[in-house]
Short mmCIF file of C-alpha atoms in Angstrom, two decimals:
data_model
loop_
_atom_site.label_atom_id
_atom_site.label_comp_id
_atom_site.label_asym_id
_atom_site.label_seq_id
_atom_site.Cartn_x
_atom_site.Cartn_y
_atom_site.Cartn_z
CA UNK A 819 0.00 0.00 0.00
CA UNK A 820 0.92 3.38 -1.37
CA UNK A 821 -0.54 5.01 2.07
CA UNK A 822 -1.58 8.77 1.00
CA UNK A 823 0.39 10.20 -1.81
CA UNK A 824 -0.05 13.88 -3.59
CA UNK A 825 0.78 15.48 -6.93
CA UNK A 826 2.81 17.42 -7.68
CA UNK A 827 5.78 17.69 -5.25
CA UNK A 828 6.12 21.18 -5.79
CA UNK A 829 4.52 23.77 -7.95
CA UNK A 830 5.73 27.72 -8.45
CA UNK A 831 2.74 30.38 -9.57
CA UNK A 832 2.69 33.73 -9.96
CA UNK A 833 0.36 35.81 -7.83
CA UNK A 834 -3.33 36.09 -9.36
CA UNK A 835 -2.85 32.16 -10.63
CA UNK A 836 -5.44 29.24 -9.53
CA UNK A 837 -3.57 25.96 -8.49
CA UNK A 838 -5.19 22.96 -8.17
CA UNK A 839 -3.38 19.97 -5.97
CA UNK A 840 -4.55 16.50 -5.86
CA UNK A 841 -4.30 13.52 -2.94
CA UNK A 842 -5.06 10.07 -3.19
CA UNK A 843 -5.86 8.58 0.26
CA UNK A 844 -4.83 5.24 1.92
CA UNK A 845 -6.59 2.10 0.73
CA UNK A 846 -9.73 2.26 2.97
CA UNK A 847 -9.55 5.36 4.14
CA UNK A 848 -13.09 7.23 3.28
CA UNK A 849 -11.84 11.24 5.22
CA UNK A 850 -9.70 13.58 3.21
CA UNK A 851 -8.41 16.55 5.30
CA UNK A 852 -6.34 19.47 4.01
CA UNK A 853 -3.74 21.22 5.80
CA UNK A 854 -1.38 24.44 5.33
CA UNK A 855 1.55 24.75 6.78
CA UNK A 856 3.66 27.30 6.64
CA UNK A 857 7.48 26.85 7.19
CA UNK A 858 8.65 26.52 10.71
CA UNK A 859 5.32 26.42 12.04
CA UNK A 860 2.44 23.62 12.61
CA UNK A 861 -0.38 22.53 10.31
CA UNK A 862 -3.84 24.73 9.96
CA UNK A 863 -6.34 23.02 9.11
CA UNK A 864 -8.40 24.02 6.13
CA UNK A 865 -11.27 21.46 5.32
CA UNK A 866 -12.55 18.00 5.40
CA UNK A 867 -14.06 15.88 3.37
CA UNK A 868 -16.76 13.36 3.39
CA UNK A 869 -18.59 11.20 1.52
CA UNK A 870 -18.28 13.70 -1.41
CA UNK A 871 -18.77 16.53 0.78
CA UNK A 872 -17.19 19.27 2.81
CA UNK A 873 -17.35 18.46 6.30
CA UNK A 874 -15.88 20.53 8.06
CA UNK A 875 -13.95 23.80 7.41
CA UNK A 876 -11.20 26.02 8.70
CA UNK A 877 -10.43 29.55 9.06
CA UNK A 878 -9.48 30.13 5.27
CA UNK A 879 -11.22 32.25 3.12
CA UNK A 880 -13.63 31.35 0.05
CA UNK A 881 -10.71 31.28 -2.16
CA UNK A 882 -9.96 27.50 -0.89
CA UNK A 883 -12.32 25.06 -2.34
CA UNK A 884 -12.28 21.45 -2.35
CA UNK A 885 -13.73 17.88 -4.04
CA UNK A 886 -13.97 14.84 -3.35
CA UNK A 887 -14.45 12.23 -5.99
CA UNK A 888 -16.02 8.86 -5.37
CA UNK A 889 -12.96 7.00 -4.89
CA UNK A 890 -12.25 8.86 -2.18
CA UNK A 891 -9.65 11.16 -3.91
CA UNK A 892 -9.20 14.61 -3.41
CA UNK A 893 -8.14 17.86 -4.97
CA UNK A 894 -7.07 21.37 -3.61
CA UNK A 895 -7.78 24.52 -5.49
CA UNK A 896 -6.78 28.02 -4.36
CA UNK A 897 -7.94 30.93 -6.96
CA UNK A 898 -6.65 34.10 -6.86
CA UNK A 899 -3.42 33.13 -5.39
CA UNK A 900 -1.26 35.43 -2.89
CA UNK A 901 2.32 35.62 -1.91
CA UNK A 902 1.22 34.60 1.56
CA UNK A 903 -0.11 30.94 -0.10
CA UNK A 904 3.02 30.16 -0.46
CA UNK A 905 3.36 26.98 2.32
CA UNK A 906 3.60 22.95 2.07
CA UNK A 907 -0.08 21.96 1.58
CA UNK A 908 -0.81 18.70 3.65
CA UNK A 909 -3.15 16.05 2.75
CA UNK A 910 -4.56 13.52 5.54
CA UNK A 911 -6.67 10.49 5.11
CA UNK A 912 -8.18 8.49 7.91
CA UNK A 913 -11.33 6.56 8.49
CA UNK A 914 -12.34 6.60 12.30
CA UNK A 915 -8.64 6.31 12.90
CA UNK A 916 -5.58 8.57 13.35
CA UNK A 917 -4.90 10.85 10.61
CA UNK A 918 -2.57 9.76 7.88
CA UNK A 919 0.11 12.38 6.17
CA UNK A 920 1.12 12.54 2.67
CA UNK A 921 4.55 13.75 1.71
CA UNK A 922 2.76 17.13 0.62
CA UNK A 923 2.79 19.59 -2.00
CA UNK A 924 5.32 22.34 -1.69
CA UNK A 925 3.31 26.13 -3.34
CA UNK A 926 5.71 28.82 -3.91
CA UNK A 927 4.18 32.13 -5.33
CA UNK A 928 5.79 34.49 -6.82
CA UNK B 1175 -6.38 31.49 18.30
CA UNK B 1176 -3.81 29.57 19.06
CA UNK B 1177 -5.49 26.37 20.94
CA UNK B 1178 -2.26 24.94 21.78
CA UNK B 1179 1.07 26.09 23.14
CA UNK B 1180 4.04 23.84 22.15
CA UNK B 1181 7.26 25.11 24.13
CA UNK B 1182 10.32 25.50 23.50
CA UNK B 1183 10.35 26.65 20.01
CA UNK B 1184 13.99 25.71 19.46
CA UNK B 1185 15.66 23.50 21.02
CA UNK B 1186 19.46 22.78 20.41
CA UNK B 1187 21.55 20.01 22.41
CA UNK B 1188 24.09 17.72 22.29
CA UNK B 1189 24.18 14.21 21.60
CA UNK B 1190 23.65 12.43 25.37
CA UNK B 1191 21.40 14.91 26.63
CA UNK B 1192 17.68 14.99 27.99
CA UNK B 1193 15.15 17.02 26.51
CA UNK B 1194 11.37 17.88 27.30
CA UNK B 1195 8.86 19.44 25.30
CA UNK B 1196 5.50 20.88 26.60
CA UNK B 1197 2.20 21.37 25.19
CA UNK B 1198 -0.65 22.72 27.11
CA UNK B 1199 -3.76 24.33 26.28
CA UNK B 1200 -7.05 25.65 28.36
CA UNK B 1201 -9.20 23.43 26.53
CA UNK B 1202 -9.72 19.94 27.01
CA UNK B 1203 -9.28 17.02 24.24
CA UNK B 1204 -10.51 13.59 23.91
CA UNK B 1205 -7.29 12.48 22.47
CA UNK B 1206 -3.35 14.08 21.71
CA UNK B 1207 -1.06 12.78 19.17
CA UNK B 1208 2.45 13.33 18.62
CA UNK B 1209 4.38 13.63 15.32
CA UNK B 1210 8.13 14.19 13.80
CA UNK B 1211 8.52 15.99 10.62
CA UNK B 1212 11.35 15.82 8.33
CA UNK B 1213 12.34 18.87 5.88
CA UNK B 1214 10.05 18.36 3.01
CA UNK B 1215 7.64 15.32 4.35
CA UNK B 1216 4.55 15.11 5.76
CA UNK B 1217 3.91 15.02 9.97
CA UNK B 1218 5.15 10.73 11.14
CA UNK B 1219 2.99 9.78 13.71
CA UNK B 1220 5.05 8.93 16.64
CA UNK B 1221 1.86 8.15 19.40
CA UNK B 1222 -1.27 8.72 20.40
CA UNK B 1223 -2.57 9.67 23.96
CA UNK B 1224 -6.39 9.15 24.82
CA UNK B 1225 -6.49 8.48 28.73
CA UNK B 1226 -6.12 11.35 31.70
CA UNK B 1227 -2.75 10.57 33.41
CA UNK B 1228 -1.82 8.10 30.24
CA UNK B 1229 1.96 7.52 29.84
CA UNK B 1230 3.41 6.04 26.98
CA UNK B 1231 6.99 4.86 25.86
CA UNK B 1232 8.48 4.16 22.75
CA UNK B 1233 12.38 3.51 22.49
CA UNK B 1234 13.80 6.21 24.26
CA UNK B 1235 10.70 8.37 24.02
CA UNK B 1236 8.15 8.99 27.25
CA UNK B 1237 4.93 10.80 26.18
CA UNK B 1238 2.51 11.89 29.17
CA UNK B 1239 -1.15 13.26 28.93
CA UNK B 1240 -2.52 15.56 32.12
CA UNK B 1241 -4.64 14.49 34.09
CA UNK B 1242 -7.62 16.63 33.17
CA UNK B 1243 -6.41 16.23 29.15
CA UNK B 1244 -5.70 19.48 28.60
CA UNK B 1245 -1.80 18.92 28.16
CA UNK B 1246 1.14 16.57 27.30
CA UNK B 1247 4.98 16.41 27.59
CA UNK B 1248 7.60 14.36 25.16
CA UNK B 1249 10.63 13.65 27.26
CA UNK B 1250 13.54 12.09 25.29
CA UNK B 1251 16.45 10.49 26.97
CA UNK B 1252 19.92 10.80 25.84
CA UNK B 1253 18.96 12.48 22.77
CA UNK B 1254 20.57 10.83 19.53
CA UNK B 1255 21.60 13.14 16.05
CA UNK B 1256 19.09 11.07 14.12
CA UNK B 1257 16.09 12.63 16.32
CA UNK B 1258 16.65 16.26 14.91
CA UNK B 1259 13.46 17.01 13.47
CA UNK B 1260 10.25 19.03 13.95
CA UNK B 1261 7.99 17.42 16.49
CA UNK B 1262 4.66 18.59 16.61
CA UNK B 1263 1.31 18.31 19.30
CA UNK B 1264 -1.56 17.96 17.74
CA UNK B 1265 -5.20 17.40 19.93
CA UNK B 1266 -8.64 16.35 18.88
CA UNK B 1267 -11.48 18.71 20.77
CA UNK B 1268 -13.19 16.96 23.19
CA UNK B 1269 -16.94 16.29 22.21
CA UNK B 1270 -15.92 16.20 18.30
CA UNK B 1271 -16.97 13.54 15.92
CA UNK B 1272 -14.36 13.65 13.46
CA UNK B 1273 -10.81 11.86 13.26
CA UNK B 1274 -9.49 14.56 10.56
CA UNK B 1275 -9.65 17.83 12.11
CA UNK B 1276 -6.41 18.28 14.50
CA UNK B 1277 -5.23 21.28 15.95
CA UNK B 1278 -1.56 21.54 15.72
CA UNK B 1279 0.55 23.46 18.40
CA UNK B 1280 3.14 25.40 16.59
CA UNK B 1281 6.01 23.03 16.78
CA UNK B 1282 9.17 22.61 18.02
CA UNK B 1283 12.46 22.32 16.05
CA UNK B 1284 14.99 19.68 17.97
CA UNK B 1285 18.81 19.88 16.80
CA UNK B 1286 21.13 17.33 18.60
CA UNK B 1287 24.61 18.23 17.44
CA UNK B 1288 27.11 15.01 17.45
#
């Protein structure tokens, strides 16, 4: 098993871009949660998802939206981007058990 | 709002030495996990703490949750080069019904020279 991989690794925009990152979750692992984190400091959390829906949600603005597909996957997309986006973006799966991390995605903005 | 307070920020020994690291919080969670983070990977779960007064010990490692589950220590003995990393706190609010949404204290950053 794989356990929770993202795409890409790392990614460079210029300010005013959209991005859009993607997560697979652990075999049998239903919950997709996002997380920023910016360097030297811990994870926020932005959303969840469930069951095709968002769950629950962070303090982010509107400019963070999410999907979840039916296999569970999940993508990331951040319009409008800032210079202050620029942070490791952390994907987590679980499924009434302790959160999985994936390597995550690495946004610089320019 | 910060929910929880990791201390120290930094922390830089050398090899043979004990460490602690603290993280407390006013509010109370059902459960605390602890994680190591390499430069460019995701958070490694190290453990996870559920029970008031809970202590748990892997390898050289000692994790503790308070009493009323509002804190935790990790206590390392005779800190090693290979545990330089970011360790990170991370609770689950007590009365929540989700597994996915932790809040992260901000981290401390562990050097242990050679």
């Amino acid at each position: 098993d794989a356990g929770v991989t993202q795409s890409p690794t790392h990614l460079i925009k210029t300010r005013g871009q959209q991005v859009t990152l993607r997560c697979s979750p652990k075999s049998g692992h239903d919950t997709v949660s996002w997380y920023q984190q910016a360097l030297g400091q811990g994870p926020q959390f932005i959303f969840q998802y469930y069951e095709e829906e968002e769950r629950q949600r962070g303090n982010f603005p509107d400019r963070f939206s999410g999907h979840q597909f039916p296999n569970y996957s999940s993508e990331l997309n951040v319009n409008a981007l800032l210079l202050g986006d620029s942070a490791l973006y952390l994907c987590a799966s679980s499924s009434l058990s302790s959160p999985l991390f994936g390597p995550g995605t690495r946004l610089t903005v320019l | 709002t910060q929910l929880l307070e990791q201390s120290p920020q930094f922390l830089s020994i050398q090899e043979g030495e004990n460490l602690t690291v603290y993280c407390n919080s006013s509010s109370v969670f059902s459960s605390l996990q602890w994680y190591r983070q390499e430069p460019g990977e995701g958070p490694v779960l190290l453990v996870t703490v559920v029970t008031g007064g809970e202590v748990k010990k892997l390898k050289r490692l000692t994790f503790q949750f308070g009493d009323a589950r509002k804190d935790s220590s990790l206590h390392i003995t005779a800190a090693q080069p290979g545990d330089t990393g970011l360790y990170l706190c991370a609770g689950l609010r007590a009365g929540g019904t989700s597994y996915g949404k932790l809040t992260f204290g901000q981290g401390t950053i562990l050097t242990v020279h050679p």
